[in-house]
Short mmCIF file of C-alpha atoms and ligand atoms in Angstrom, two decimals:
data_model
loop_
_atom_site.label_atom_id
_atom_site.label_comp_id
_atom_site.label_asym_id
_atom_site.label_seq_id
_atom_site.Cartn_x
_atom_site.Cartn_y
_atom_site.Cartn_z
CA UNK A 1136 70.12 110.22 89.12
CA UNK A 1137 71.39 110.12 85.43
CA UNK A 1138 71.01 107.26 83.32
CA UNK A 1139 73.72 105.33 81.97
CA UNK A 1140 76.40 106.45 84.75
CA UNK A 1141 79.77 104.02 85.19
CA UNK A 1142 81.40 105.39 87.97
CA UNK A 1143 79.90 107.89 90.84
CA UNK A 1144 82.41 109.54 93.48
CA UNK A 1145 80.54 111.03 96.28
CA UNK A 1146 82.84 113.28 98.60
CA UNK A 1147 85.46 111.98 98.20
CA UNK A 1148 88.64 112.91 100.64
CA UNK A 1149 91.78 111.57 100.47
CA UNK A 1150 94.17 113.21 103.75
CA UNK A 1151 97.65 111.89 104.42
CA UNK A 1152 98.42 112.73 108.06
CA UNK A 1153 101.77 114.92 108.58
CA UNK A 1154 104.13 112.72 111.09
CA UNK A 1155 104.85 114.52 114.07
CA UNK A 1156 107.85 115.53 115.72
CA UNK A 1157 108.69 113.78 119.40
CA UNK A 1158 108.23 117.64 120.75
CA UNK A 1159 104.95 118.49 119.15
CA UNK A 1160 103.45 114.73 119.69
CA UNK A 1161 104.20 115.90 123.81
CA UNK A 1162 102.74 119.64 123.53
CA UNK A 1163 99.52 117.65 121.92
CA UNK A 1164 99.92 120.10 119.19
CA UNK A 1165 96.97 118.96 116.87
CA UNK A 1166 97.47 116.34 114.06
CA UNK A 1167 98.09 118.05 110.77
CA UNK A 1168 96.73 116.61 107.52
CA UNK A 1169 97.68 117.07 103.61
CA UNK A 1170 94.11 117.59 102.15
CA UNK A 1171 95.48 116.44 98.62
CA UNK A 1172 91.26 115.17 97.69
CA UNK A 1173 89.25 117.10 100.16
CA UNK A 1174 85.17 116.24 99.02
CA UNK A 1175 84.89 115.76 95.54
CA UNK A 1176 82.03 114.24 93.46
CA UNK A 1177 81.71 113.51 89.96
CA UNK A 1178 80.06 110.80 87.65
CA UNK A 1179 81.40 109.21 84.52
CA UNK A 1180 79.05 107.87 82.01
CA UNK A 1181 79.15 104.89 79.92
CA UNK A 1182 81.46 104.57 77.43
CA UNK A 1183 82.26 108.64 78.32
CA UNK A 1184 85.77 110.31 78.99
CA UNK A 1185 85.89 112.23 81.71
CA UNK A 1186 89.29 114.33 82.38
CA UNK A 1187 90.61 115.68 85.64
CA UNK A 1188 92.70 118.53 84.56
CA UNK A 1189 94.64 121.07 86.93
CA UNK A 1190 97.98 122.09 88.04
CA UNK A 1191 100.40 119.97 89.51
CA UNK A 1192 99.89 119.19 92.99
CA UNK A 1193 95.83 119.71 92.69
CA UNK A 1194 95.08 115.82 93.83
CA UNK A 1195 94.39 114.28 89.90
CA UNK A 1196 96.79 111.17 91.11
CA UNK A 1197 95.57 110.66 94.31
CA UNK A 1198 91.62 110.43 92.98
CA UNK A 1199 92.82 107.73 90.99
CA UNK A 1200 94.61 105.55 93.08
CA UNK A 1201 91.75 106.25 95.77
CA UNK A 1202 89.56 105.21 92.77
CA UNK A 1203 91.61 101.60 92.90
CA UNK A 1204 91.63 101.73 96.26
CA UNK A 1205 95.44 101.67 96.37
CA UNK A 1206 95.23 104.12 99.01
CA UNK A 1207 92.43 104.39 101.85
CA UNK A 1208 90.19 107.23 101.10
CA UNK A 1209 89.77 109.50 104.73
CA UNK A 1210 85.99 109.47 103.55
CA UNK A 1211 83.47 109.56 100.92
CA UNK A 1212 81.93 107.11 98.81
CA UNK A 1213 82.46 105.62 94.97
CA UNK A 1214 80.09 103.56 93.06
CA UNK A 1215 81.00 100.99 90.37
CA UNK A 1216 77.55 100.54 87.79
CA UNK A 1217 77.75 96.93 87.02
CA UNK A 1218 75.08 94.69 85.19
CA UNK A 1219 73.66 93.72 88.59
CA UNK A 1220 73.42 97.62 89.53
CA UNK A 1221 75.94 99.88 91.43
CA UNK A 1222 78.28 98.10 93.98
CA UNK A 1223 79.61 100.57 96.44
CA UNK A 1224 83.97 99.99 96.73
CA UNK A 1225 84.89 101.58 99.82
CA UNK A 1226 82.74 98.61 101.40
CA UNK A 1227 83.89 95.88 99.65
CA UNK A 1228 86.45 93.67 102.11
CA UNK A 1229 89.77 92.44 100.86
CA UNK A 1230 88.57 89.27 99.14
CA UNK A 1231 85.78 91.37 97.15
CA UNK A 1232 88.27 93.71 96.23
CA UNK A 1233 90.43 91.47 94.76
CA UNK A 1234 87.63 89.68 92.61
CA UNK A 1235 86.49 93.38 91.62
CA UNK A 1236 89.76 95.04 90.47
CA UNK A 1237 90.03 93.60 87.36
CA UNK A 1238 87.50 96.17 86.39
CA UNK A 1239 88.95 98.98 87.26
CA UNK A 1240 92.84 99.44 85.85
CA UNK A 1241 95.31 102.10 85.89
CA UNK A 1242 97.56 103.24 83.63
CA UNK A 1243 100.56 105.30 85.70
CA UNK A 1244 101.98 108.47 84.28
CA UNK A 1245 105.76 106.63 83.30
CA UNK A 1246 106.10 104.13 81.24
CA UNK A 1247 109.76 103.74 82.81
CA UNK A 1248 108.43 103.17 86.39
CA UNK A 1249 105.15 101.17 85.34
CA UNK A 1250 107.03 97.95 83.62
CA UNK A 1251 109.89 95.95 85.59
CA UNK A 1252 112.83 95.87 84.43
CA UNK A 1253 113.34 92.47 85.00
CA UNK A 1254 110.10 90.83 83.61
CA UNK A 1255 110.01 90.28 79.67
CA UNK A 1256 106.54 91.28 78.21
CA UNK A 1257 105.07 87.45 78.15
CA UNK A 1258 105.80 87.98 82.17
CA UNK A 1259 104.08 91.36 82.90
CA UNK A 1260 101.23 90.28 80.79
CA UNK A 1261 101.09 86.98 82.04
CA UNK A 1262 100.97 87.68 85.43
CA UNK A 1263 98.09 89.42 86.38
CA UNK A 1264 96.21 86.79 84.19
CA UNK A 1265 97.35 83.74 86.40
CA UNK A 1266 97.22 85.60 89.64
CA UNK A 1267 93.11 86.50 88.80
CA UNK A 1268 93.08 82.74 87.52
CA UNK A 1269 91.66 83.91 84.25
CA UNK A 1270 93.08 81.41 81.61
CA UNK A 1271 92.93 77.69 81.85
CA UNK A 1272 95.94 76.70 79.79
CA UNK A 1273 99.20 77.59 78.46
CA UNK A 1274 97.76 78.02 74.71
CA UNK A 1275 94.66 80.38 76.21
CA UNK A 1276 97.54 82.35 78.09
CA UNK A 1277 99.53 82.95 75.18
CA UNK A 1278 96.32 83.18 72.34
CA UNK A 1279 95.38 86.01 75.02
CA UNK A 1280 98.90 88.05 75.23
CA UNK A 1281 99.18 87.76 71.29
CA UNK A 1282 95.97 88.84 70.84
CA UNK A 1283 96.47 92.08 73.64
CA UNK A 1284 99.60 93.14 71.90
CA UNK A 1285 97.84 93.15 68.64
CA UNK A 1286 94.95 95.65 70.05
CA UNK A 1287 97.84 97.90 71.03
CA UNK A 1288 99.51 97.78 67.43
CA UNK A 1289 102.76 96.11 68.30
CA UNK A 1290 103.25 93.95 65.58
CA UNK A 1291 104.05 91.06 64.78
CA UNK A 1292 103.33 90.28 68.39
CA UNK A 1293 105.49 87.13 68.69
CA UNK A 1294 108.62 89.75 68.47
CA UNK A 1295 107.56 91.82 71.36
CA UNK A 1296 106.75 88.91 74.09
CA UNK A 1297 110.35 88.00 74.70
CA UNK A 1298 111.78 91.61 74.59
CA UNK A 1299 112.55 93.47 78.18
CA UNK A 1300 111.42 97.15 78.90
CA UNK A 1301 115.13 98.19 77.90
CA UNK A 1302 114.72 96.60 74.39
CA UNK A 1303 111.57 98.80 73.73
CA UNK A 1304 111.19 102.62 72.40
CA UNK A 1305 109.02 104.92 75.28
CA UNK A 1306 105.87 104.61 72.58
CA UNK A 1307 106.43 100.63 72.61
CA UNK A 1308 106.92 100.61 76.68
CA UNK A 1309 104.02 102.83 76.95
CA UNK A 1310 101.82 100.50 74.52
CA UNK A 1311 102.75 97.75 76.96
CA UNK A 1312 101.59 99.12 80.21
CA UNK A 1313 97.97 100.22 78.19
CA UNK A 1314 98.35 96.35 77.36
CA UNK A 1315 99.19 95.17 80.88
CA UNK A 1316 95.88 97.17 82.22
CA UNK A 1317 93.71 95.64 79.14
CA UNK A 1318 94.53 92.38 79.43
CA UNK A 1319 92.23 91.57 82.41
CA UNK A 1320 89.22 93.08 80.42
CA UNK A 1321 88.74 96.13 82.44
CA UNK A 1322 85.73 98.01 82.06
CA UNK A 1323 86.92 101.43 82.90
CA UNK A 1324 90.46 102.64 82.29
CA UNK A 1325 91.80 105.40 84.80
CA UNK A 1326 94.98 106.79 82.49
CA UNK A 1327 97.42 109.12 84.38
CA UNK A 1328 98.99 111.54 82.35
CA UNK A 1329 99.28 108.54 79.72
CA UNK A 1330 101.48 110.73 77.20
CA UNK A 1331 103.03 113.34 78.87
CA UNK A 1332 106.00 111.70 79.02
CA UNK A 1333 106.07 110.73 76.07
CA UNK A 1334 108.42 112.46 72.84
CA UNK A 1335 105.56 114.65 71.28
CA UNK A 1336 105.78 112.85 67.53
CA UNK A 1337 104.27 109.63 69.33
CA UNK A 1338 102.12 110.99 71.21
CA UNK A 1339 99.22 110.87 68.63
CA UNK A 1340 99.87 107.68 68.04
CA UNK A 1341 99.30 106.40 71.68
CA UNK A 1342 96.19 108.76 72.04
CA UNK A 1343 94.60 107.14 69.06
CA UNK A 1344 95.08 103.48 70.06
CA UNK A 1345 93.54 104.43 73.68
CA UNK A 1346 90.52 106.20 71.27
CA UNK A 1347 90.58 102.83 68.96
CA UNK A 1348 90.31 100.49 72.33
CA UNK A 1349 87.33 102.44 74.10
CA UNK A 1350 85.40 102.16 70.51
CA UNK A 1351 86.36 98.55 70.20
CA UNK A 1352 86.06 97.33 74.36
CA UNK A 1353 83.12 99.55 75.07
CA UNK A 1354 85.82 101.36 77.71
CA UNK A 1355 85.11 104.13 80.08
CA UNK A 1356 87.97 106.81 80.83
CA UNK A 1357 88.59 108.70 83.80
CA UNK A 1358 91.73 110.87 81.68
CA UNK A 1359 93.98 112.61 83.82
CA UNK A 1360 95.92 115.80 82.13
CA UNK A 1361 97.49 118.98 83.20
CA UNK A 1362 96.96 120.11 79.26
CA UNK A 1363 93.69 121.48 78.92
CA UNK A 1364 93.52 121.84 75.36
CA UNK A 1365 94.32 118.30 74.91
CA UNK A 1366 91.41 117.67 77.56
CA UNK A 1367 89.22 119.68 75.02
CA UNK A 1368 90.02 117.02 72.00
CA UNK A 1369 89.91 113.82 74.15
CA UNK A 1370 87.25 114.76 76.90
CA UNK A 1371 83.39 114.39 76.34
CA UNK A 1372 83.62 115.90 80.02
CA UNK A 1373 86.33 117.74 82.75
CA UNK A 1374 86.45 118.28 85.93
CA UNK A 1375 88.67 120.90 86.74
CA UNK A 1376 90.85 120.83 89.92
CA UNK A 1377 92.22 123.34 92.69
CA UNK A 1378 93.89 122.30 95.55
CA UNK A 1379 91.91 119.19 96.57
CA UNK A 1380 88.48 120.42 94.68
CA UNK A 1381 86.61 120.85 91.38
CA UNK A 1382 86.17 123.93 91.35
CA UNK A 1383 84.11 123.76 88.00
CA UNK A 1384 82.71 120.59 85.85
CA UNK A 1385 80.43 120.49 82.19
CA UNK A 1386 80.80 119.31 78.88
CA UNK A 1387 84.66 119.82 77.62
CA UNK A 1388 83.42 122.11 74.93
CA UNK A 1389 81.03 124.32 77.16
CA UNK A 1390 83.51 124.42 80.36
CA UNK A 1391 86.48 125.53 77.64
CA UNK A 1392 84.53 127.76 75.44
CA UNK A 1393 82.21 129.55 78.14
CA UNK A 1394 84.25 129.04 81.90
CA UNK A 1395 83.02 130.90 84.66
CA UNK A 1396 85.24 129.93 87.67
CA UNK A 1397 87.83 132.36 87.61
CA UNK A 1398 90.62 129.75 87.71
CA UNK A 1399 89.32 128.22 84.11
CA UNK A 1400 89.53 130.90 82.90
CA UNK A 1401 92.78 131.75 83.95
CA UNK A 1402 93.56 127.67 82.64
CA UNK A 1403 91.94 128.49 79.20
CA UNK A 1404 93.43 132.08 78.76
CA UNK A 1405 97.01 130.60 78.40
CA UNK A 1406 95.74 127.82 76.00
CA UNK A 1407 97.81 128.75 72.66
CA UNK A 1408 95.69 130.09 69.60
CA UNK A 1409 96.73 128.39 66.29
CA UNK A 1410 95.22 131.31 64.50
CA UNK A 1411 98.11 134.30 65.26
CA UNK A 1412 95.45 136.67 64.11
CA UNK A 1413 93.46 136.24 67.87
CA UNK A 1414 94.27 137.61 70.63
CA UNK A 1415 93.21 136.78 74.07
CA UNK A 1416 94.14 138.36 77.22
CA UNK A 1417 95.96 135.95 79.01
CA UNK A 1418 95.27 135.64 83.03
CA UNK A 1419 97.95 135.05 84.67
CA UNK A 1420 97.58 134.50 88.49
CA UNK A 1421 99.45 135.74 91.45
CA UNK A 1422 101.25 133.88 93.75
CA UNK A 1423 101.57 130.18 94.24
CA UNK A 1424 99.51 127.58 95.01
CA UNK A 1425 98.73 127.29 98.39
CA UNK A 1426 99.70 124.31 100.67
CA UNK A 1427 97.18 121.61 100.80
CA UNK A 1428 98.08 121.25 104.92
CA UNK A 1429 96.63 125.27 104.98
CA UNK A 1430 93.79 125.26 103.05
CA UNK A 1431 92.62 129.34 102.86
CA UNK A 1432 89.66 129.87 104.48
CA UNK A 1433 86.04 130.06 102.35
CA UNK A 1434 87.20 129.97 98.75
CA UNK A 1435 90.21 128.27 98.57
CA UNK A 1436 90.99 130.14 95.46
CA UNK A 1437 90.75 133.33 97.21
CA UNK A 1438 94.61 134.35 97.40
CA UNK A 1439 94.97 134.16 94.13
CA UNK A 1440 91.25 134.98 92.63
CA UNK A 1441 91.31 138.72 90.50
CA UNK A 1442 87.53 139.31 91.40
CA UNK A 1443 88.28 138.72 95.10
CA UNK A 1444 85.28 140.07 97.08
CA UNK A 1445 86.62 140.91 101.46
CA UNK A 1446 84.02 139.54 103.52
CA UNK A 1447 82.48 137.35 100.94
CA UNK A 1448 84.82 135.10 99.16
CA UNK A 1449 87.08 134.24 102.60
CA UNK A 1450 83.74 133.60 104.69
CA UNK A 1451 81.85 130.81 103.15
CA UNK A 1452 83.16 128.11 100.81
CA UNK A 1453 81.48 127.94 97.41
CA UNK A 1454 79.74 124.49 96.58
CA UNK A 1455 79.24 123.24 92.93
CA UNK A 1456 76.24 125.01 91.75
CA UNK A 1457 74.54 123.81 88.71
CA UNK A 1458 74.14 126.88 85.92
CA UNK A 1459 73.27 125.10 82.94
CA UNK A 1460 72.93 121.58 81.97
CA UNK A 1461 75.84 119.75 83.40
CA UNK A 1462 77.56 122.50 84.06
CA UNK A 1463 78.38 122.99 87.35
CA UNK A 1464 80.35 126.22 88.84
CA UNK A 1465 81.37 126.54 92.48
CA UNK A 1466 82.19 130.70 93.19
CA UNK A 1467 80.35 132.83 94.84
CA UNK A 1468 80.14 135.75 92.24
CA UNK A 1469 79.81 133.88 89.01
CA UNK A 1470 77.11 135.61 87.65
CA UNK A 1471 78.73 138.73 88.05
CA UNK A 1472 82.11 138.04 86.65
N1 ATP B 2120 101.57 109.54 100.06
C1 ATP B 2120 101.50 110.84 100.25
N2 ATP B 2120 101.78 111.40 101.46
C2 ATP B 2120 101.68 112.73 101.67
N3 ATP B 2120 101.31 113.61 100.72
C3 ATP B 2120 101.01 113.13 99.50
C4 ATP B 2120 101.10 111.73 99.19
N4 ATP B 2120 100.75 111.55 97.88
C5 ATP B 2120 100.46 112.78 97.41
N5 ATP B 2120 100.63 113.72 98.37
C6 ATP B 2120 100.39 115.18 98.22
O1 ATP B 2120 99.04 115.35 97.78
C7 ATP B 2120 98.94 116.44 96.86
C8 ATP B 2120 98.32 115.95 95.57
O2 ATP B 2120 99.23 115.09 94.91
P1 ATP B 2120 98.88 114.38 93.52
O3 ATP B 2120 100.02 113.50 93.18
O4 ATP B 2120 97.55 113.77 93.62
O5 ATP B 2120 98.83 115.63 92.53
P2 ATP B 2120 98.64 115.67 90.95
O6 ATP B 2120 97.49 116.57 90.67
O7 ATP B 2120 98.59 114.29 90.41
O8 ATP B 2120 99.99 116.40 90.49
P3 ATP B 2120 100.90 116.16 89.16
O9 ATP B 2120 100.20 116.90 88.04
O10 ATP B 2120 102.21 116.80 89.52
O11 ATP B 2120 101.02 114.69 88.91
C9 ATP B 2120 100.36 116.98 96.70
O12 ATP B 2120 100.51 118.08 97.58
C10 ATP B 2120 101.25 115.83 97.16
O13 ATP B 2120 102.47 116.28 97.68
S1 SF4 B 2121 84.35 132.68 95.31
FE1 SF4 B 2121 85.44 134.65 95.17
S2 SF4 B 2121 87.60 134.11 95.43
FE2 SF4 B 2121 86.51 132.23 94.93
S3 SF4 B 2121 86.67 132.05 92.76
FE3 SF4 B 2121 84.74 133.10 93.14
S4 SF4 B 2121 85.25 135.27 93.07
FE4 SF4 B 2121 87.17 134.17 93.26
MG1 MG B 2122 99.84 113.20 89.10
#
């Protein structure tokens, strides 16, 4: 086991079951299942940021709310490393939870859907903070809010606690929700596409106070991106995911550079060049992505894999093999591709 690890997910599988129609329920036609997290494991160090990049649809979301236990994983195990040593979540009862989610917080994808419209800022900020019981007075509640909306840069605070979502720019609503998830004190930050929706000249911005708050809180980040070369800036570490998997997992800058599952490197051929001068071949894959309720057989890549190999790559599914440090692969022909 590695030192200094925040957050361990051990197989994890999130399935939604597929309702049934009156007809198939009487034939007893099997319960179907979307496998949108079907058995994946990764760790996060201390103070690390890990990314989950992939195309839409892969399962990035549904890790994370499994991760806050906002939905019921189908199995698998995650371990929180706390002072008093790992706790394991998907044992913890109701009560436990509660105490226990203040350390884990989400930040959700839009900023739009994230903040009520009918709470001012002092509400949405305030309320988590009474409901956890985590401020004696009136003056603590307030010194607290002030002092949240401060480490997000909206300034002078006093002018934003009164104001409603509608009377704040997307980079101002967006600040607020990265406040609403600090104010409890969280020790690890899952952020959800925390820019994407964002107008591209404030997206820096944003990305730098999240970068500013993890220096200055001691955060962890589990950052969640369909943009791998902004994984490659932000990430000490990816994971990157197909259809319910990682399918390959290292340092951001060895995974990028050197990839050797054939899906990175179809991700990191169509990452744009700055320099005009270099060309790359870009990869470009055929078909769609499958449907996570018919996962292909073996690799579930295979479909759409260039170095498809008949009798190889649709028997057996490929588990993450390690091939340097920390860098794990999971394809049955790496080494020859
Ligand atoms: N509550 C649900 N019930 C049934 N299927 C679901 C549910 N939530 C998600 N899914 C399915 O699970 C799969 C993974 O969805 P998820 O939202 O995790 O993808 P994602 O990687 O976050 O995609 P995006 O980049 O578009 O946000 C998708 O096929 C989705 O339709
Ligand atoms: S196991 Fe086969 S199909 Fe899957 S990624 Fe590797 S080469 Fe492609
Ligand atoms: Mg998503």
């Amino acid at each position: 086991m590695l030192n200094n690890v925040k957050l361990r997910v051990e197989d994890l599988r999130v399935w939604f079951p597929v309702r049934r129609g009156l007809i198939e329920f009487l034939q007893r036609k099997p319960q179907k299942f979307v496998k949108a997290v079907d058995g994946i494991s990764f760790y996060i160090k201390k103070g690390e940021i890990f990314g989950l990049v992939g195309e839409s649809g892969c399962g990035k979301t549904t890790t994370a709310r499994a991760l806050m236990r906002l939905i019921e994983p189908m199995g698998g195990k995650i371990f929180f490393y706390g002072e008093d040593g790992p706790i394991e979540l998907t044992s913890l009862n109701k009560k436990q939870l509660k105490k226990f989610r203040t350390k884990i917080q989400m930040i959700f994808q839009d900023p739009y859907e994230s903040l009520d419209p009918k709470q001012s800022v002092f509400d949405a900020l305030s309320e988590p903070l009474k409901v956890n019981k985590l401020v004696k007075n009136s003056k603590e509640l307030l010194e607290r809010i002030l002092s949240v909306l401060e480490d997000v840069r909206l300034y002078p605070p006093e002018s934003f606690i009164d104001r409603y979502p509608h009377e704040l720019s997307g980079g101002q609503r967006q600040r607020v929700v990265i406040a609403s998830a600090l104010v409890l004190n969280p020790e690890i930050i899952l952020a959800d596409e925390p820019v994407s929706m964002l107008d591209v000249s404030i997206r820096g911005e944003v990305l730098r106070i999240l970068l500013e708050l993890k220096e200055k809180r001691g955060l962890t980040y589990l950052f969640i991106t369909h943009d791998l070369s902004l994984a490659r800036v932000i990430c000490d570490r990816i994971g990157v995911m197909y259809l319910g998997k990682i399918v390959e997992t290292g340092s951001s800058e060895e995974v990028i550079k050197n990839p050797k599952h054939p899906y990175t490197k179809a991700l990191v051929s169509v990452i744009p060049v700055p320099d005009p001068t270099i060309k790359r071949e870009k990869i470009i894959l055929k078909g769609e992505v499958p449907s996570p309720m018919d996962v292909p057989s073996g690799c579930r890549f295979h479909p759409r894999c260039p170095y498809f190999k008949e009798g190889v790559c649709n028997k057996e599914e490929p588990t993450l093999m390690e091939i340097s440090k920390e860098h794990l692969v999971a394809c049955h022909l790496w080494e020859d591709i």
